[in-house]
Short mmCIF file of N, CA, C and O in Angstrom, two decimals:
data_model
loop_
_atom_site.label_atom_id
_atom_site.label_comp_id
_atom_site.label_asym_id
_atom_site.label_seq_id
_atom_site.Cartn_x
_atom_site.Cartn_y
_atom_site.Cartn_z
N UNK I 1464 -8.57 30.84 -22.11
CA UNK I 1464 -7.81 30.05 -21.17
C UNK I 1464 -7.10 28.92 -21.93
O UNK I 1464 -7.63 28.12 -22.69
N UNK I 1465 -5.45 29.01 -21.49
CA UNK I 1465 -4.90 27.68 -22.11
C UNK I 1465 -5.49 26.46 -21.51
O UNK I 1465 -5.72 26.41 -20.30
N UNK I 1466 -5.81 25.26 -22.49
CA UNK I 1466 -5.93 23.83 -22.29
C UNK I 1466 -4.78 23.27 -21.34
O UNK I 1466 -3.70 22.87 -21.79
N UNK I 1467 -5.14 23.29 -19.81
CA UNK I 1467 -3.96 22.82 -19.29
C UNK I 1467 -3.21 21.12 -19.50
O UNK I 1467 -2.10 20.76 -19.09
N UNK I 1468 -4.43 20.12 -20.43
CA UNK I 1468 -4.47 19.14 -20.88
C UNK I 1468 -2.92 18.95 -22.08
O UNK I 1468 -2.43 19.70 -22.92
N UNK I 1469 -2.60 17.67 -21.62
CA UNK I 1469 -2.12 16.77 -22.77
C UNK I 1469 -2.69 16.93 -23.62
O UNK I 1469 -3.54 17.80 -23.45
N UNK I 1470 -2.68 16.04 -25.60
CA UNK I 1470 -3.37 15.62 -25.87
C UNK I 1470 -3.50 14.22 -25.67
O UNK I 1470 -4.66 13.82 -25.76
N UNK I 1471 -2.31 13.04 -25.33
CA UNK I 1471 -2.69 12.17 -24.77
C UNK I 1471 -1.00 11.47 -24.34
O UNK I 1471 0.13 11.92 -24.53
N UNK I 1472 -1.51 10.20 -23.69
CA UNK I 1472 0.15 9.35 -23.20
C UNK I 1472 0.18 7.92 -23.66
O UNK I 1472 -0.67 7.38 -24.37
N UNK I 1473 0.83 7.59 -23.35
CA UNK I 1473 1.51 5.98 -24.12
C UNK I 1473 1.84 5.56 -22.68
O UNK I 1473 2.12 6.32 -21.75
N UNK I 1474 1.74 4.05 -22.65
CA UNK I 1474 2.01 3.62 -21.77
C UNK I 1474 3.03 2.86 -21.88
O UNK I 1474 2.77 1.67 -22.09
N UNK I 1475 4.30 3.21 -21.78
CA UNK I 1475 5.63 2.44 -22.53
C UNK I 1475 5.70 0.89 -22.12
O UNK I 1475 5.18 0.21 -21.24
N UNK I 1476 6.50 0.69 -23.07
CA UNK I 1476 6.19 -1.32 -22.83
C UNK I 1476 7.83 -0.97 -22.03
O UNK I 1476 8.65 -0.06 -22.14
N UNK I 1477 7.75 -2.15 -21.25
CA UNK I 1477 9.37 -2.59 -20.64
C UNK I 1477 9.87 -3.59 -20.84
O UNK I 1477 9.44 -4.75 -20.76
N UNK I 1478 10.75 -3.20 -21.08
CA UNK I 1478 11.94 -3.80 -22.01
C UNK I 1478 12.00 -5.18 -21.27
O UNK I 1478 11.46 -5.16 -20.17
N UNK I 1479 12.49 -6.24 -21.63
CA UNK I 1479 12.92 -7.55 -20.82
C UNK I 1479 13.60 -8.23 -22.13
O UNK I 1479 13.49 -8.12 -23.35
N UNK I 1480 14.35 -8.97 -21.26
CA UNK I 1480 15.76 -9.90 -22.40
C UNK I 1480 14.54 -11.42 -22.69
O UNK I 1480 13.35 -11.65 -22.45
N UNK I 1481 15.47 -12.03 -23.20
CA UNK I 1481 14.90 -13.25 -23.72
C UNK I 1481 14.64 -14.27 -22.70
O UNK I 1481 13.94 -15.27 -22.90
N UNK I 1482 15.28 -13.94 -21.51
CA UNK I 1482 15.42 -15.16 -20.59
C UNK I 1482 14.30 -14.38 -19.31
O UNK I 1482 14.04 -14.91 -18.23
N UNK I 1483 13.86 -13.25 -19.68
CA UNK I 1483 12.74 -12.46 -18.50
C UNK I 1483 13.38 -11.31 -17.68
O UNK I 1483 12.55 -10.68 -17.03
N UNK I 1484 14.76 -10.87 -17.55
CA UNK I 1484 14.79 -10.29 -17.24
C UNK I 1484 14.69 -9.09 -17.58
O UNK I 1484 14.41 -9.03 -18.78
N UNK I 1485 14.82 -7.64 -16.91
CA UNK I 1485 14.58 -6.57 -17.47
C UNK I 1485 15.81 -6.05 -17.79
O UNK I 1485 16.85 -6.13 -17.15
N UNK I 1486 15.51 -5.30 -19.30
CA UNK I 1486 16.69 -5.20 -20.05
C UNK I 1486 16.77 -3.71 -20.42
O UNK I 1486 16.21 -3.15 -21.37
N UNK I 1487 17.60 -3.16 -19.47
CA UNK I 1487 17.74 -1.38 -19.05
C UNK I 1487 18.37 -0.88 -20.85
O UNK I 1487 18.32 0.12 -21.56
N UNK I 1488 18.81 -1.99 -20.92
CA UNK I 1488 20.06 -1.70 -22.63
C UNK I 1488 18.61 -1.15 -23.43
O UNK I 1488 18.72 -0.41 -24.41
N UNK I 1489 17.89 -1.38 -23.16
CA UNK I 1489 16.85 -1.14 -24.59
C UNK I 1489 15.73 -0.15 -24.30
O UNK I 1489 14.61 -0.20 -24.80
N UNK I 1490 16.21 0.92 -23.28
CA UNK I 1490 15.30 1.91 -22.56
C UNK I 1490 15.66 3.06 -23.78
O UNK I 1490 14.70 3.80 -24.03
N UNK I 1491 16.86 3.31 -24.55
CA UNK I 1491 17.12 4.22 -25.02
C UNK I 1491 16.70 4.37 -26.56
O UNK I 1491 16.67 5.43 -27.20
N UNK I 1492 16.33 2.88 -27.08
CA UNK I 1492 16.04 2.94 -28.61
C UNK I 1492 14.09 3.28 -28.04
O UNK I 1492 13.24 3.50 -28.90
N UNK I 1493 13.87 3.27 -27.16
CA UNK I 1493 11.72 2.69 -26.79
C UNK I 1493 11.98 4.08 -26.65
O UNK I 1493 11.47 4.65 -27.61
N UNK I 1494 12.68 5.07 -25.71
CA UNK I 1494 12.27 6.40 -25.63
C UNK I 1494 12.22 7.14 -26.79
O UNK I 1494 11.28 7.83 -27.19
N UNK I 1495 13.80 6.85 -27.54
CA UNK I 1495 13.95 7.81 -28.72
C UNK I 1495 13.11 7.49 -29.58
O UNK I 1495 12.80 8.42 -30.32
N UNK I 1496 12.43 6.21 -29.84
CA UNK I 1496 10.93 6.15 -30.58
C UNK I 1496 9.79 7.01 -30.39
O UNK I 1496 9.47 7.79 -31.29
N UNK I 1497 9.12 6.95 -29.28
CA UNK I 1497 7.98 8.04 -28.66
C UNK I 1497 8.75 9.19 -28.97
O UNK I 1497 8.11 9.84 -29.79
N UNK I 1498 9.82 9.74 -28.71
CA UNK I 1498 10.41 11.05 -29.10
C UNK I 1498 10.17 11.48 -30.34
O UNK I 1498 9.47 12.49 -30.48
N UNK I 1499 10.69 10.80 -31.44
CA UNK I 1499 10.94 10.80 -32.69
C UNK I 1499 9.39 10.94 -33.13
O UNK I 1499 9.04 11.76 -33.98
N UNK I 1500 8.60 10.19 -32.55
CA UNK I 1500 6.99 10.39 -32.82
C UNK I 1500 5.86 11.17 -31.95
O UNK I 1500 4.67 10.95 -31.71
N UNK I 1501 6.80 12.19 -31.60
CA UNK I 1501 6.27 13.15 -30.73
C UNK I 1501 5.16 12.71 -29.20
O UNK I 1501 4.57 13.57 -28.55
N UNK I 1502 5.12 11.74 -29.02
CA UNK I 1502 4.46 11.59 -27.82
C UNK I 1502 5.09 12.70 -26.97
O UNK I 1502 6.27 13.06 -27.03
N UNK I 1503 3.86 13.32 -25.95
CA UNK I 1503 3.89 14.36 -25.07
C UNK I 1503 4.25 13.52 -23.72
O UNK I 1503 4.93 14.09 -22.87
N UNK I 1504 3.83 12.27 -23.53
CA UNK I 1504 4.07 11.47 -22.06
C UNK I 1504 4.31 10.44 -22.09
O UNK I 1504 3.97 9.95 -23.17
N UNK I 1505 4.96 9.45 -21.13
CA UNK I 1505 4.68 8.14 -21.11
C UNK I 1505 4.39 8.16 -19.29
O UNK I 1505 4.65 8.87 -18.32
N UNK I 1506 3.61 6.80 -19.65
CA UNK I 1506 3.53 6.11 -17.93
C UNK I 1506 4.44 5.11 -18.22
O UNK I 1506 4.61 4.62 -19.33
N UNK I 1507 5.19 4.71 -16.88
CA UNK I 1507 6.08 3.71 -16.67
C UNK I 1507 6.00 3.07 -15.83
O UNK I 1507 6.13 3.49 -14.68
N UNK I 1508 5.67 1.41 -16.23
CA UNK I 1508 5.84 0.67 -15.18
C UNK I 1508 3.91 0.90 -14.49
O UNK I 1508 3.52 1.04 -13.33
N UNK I 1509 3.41 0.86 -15.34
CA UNK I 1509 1.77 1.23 -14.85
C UNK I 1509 0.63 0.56 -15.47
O UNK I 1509 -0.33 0.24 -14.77
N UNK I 1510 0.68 0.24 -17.08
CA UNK I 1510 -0.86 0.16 -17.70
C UNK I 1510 -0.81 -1.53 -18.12
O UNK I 1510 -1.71 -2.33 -18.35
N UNK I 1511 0.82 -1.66 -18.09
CA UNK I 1511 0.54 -3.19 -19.25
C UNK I 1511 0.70 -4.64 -18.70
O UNK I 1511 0.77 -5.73 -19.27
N UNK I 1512 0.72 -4.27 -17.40
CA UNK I 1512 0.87 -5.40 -16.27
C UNK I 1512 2.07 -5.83 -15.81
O UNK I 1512 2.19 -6.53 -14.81
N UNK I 1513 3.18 -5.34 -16.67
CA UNK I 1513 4.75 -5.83 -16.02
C UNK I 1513 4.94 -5.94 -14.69
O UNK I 1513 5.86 -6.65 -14.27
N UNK I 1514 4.07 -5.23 -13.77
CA UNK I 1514 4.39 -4.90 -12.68
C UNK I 1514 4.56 -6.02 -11.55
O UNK I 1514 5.22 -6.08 -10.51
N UNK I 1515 3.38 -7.16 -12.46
CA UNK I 1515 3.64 -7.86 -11.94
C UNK I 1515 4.63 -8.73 -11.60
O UNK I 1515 4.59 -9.44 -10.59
N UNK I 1516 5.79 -8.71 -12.64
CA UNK I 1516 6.66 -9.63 -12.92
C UNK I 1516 7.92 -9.28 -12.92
O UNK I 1516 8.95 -9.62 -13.50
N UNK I 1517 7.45 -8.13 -11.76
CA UNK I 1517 9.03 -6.70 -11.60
C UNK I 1517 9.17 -6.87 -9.71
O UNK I 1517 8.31 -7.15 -8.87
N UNK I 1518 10.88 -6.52 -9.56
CA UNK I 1518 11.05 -6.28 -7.80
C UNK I 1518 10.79 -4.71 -7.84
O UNK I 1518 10.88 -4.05 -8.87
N UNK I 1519 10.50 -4.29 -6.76
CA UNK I 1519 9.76 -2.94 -6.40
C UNK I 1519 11.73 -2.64 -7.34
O UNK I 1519 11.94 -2.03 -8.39
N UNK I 1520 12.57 -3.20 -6.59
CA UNK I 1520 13.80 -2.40 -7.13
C UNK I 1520 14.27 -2.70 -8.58
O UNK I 1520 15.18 -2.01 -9.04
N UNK I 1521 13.75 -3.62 -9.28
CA UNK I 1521 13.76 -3.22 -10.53
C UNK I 1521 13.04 -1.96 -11.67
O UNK I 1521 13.55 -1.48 -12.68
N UNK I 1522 11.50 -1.66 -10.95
CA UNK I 1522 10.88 -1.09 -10.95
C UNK I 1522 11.36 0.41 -10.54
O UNK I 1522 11.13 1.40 -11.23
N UNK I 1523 11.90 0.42 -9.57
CA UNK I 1523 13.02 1.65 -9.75
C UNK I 1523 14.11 2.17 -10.03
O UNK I 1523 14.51 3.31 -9.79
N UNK I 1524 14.64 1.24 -10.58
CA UNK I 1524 15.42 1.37 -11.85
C UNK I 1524 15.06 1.48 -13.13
O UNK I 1524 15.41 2.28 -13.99
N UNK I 1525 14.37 0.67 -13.15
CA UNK I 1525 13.33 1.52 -15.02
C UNK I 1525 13.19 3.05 -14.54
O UNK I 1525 13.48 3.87 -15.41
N UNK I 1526 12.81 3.57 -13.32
CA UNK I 1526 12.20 5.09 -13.14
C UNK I 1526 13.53 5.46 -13.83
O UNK I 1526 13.52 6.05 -14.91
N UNK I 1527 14.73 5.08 -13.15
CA UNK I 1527 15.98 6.18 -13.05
C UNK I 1527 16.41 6.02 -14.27
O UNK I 1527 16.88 7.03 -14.80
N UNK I 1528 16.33 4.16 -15.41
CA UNK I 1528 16.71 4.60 -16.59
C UNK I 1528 16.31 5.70 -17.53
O UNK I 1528 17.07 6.51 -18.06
N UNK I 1529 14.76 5.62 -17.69
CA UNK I 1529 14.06 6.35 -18.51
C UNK I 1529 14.16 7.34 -18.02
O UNK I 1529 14.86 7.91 -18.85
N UNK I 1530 14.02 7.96 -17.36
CA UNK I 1530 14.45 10.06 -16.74
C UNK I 1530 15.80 9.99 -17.41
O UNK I 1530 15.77 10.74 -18.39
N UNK I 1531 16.75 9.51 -17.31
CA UNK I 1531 18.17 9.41 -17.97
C UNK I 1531 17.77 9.66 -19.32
O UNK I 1531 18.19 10.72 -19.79
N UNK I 1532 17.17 9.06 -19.95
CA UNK I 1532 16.94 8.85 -21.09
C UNK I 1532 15.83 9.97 -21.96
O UNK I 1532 15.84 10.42 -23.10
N UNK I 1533 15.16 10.09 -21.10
CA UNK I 1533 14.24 11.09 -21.52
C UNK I 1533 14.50 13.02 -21.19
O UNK I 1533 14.31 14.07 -21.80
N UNK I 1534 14.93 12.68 -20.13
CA UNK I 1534 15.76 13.88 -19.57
C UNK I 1534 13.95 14.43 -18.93
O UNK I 1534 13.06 13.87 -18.28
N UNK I 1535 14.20 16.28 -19.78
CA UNK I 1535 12.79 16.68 -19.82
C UNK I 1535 11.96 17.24 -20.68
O UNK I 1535 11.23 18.23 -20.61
N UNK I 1536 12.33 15.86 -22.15
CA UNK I 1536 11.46 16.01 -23.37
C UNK I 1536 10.63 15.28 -23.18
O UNK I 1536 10.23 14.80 -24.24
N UNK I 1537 10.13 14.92 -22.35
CA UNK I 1537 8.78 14.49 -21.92
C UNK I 1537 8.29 14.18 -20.77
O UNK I 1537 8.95 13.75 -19.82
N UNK I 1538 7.05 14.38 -20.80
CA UNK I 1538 6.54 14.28 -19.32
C UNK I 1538 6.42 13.16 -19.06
O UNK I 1538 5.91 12.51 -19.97
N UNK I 1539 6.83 12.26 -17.63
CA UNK I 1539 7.03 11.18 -17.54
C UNK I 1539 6.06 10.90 -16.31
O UNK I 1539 6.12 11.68 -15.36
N UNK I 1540 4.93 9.53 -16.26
CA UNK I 1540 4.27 9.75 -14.96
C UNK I 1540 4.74 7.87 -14.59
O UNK I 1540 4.80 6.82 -15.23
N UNK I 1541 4.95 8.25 -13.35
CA UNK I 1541 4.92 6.80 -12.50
C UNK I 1541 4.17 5.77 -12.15
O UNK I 1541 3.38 5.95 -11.22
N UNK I 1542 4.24 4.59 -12.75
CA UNK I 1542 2.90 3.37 -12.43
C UNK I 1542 3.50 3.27 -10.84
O UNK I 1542 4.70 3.47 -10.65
N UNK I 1543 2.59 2.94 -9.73
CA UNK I 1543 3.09 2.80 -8.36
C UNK I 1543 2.37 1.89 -7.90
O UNK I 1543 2.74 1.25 -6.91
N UNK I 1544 1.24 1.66 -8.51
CA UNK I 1544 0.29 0.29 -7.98
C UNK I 1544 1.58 -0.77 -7.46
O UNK I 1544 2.71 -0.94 -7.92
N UNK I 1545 0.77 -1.46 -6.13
CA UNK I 1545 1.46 -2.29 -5.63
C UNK I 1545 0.77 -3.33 -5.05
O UNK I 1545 -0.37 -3.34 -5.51
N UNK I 1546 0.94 -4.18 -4.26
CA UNK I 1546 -0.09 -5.50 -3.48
C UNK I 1546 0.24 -4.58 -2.02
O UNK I 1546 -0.70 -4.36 -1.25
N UNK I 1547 1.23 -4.22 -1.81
CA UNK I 1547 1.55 -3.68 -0.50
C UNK I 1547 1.78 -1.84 -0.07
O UNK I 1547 2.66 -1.04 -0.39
N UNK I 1548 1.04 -1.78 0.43
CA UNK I 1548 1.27 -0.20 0.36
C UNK I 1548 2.45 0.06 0.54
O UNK I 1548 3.05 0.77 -0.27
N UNK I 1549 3.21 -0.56 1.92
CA UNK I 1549 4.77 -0.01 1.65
C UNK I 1549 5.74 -0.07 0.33
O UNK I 1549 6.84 0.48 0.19
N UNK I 1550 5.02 -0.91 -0.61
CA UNK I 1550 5.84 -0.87 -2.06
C UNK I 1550 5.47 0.56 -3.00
O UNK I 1550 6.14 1.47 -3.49
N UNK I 1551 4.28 0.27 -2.96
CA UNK I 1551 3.76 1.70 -3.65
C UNK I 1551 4.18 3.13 -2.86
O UNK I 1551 4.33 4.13 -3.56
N UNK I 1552 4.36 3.22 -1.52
CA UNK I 1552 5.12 4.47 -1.43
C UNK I 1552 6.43 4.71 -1.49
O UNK I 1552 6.86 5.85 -1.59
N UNK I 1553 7.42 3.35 -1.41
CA UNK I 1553 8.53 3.40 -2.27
C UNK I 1553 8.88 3.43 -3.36
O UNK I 1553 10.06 3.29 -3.69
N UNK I 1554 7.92 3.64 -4.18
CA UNK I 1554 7.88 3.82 -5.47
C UNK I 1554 7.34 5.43 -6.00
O UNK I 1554 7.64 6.06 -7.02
N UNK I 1555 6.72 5.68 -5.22
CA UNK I 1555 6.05 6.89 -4.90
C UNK I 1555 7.29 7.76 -4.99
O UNK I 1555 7.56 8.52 -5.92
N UNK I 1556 8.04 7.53 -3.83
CA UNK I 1556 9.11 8.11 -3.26
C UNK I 1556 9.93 8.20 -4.39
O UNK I 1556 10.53 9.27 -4.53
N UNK I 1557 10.13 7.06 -5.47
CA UNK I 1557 11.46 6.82 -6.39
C UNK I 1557 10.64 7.82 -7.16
O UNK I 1557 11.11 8.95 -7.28
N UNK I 1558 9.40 7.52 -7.73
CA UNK I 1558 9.27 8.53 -8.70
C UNK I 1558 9.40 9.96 -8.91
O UNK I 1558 9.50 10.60 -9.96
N UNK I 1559 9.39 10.29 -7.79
CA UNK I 1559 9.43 11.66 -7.05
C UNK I 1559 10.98 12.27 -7.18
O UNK I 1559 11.35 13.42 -7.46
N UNK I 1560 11.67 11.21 -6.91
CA UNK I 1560 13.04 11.47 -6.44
C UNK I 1560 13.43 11.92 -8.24
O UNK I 1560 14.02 12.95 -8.58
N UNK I 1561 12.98 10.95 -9.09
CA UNK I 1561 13.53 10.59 -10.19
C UNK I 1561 12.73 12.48 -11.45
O UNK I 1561 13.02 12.80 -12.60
N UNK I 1562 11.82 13.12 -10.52
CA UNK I 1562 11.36 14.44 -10.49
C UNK I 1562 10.16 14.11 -12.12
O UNK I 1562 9.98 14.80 -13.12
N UNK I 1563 9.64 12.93 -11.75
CA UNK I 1563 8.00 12.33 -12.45
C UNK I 1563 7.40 13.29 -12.29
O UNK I 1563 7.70 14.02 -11.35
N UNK I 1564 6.30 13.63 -13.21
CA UNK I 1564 5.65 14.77 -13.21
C UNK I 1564 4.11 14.50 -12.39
O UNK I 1564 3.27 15.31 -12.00
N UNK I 1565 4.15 12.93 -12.32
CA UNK I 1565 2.54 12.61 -11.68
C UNK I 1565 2.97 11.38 -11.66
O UNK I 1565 4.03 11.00 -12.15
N UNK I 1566 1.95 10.51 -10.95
CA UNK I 1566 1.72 8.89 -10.51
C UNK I 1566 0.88 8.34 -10.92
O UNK I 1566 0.07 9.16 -11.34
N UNK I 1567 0.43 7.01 -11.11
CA UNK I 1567 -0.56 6.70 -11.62
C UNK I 1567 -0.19 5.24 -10.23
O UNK I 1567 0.83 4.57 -10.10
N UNK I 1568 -1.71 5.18 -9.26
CA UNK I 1568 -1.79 4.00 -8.55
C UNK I 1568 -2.66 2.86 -8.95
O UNK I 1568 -3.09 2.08 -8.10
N UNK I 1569 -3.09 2.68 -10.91
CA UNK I 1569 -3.55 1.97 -11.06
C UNK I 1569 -2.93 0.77 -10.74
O UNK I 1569 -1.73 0.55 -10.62
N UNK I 1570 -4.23 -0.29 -10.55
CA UNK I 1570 -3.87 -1.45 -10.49
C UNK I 1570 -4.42 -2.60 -11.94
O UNK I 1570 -5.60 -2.86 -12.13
N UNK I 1571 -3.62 -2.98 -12.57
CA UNK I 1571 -4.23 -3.64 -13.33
C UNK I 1571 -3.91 -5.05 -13.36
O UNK I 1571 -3.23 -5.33 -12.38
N UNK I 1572 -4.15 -6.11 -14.17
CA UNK I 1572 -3.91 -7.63 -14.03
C UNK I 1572 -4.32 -7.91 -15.24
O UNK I 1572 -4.31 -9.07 -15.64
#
């Protein structure tokens, strides 16, 4: 039986400018890195706490940069943790839309 397993994922950092905001310009050098170094996945927007310091709609815009960017050389899974459930299923929804291969509803801090 094939290993339906990864061997593992990265939890991509997000990008932000000098002054805090999030900086979509620099989605394309962070992917083609993990590319170039064969990572099989990233989570976005999930493990490293940005989430906190993101609008649900910035947060779905990182989804739509990185799918742009990544296309489907890699499997891409969605951070969706939220304080409010209606955020996390709009995010749910974006990731979905954006055709994420899985979600991740951790919550971290």
């Amino acid at each position: 039986m094939k290993n339906p397993f990864i061997p593992f994922s990265v939890a991509m950092i997000t990008p932000f400018s000098m002054n805090g905001e999030l900086y979509l310009e620099g989605i394309p050098s962070i992917v083609n890195y993990y590319k170039k170094h064969d990572v099989p996945a990233l989570l976005i927007s999930g493990s490293n706490g940005e989430q906190h310091s993101m609008t649900i709609d910035e947060r779905t815009s990182l989804f739509r940069a990185v799918k742009k960017e990544a296309g489907n050389d890699l499997l891409l899974y969605g951070g969706i943790a939220a304080v409010q459930t209606k955020d996390a299923i709009k995010l749910a929804i974006s990731a979905e839309e954006c055709h994420y291969a899985r979600f991740s509803s951790l919550f971290t801090n």
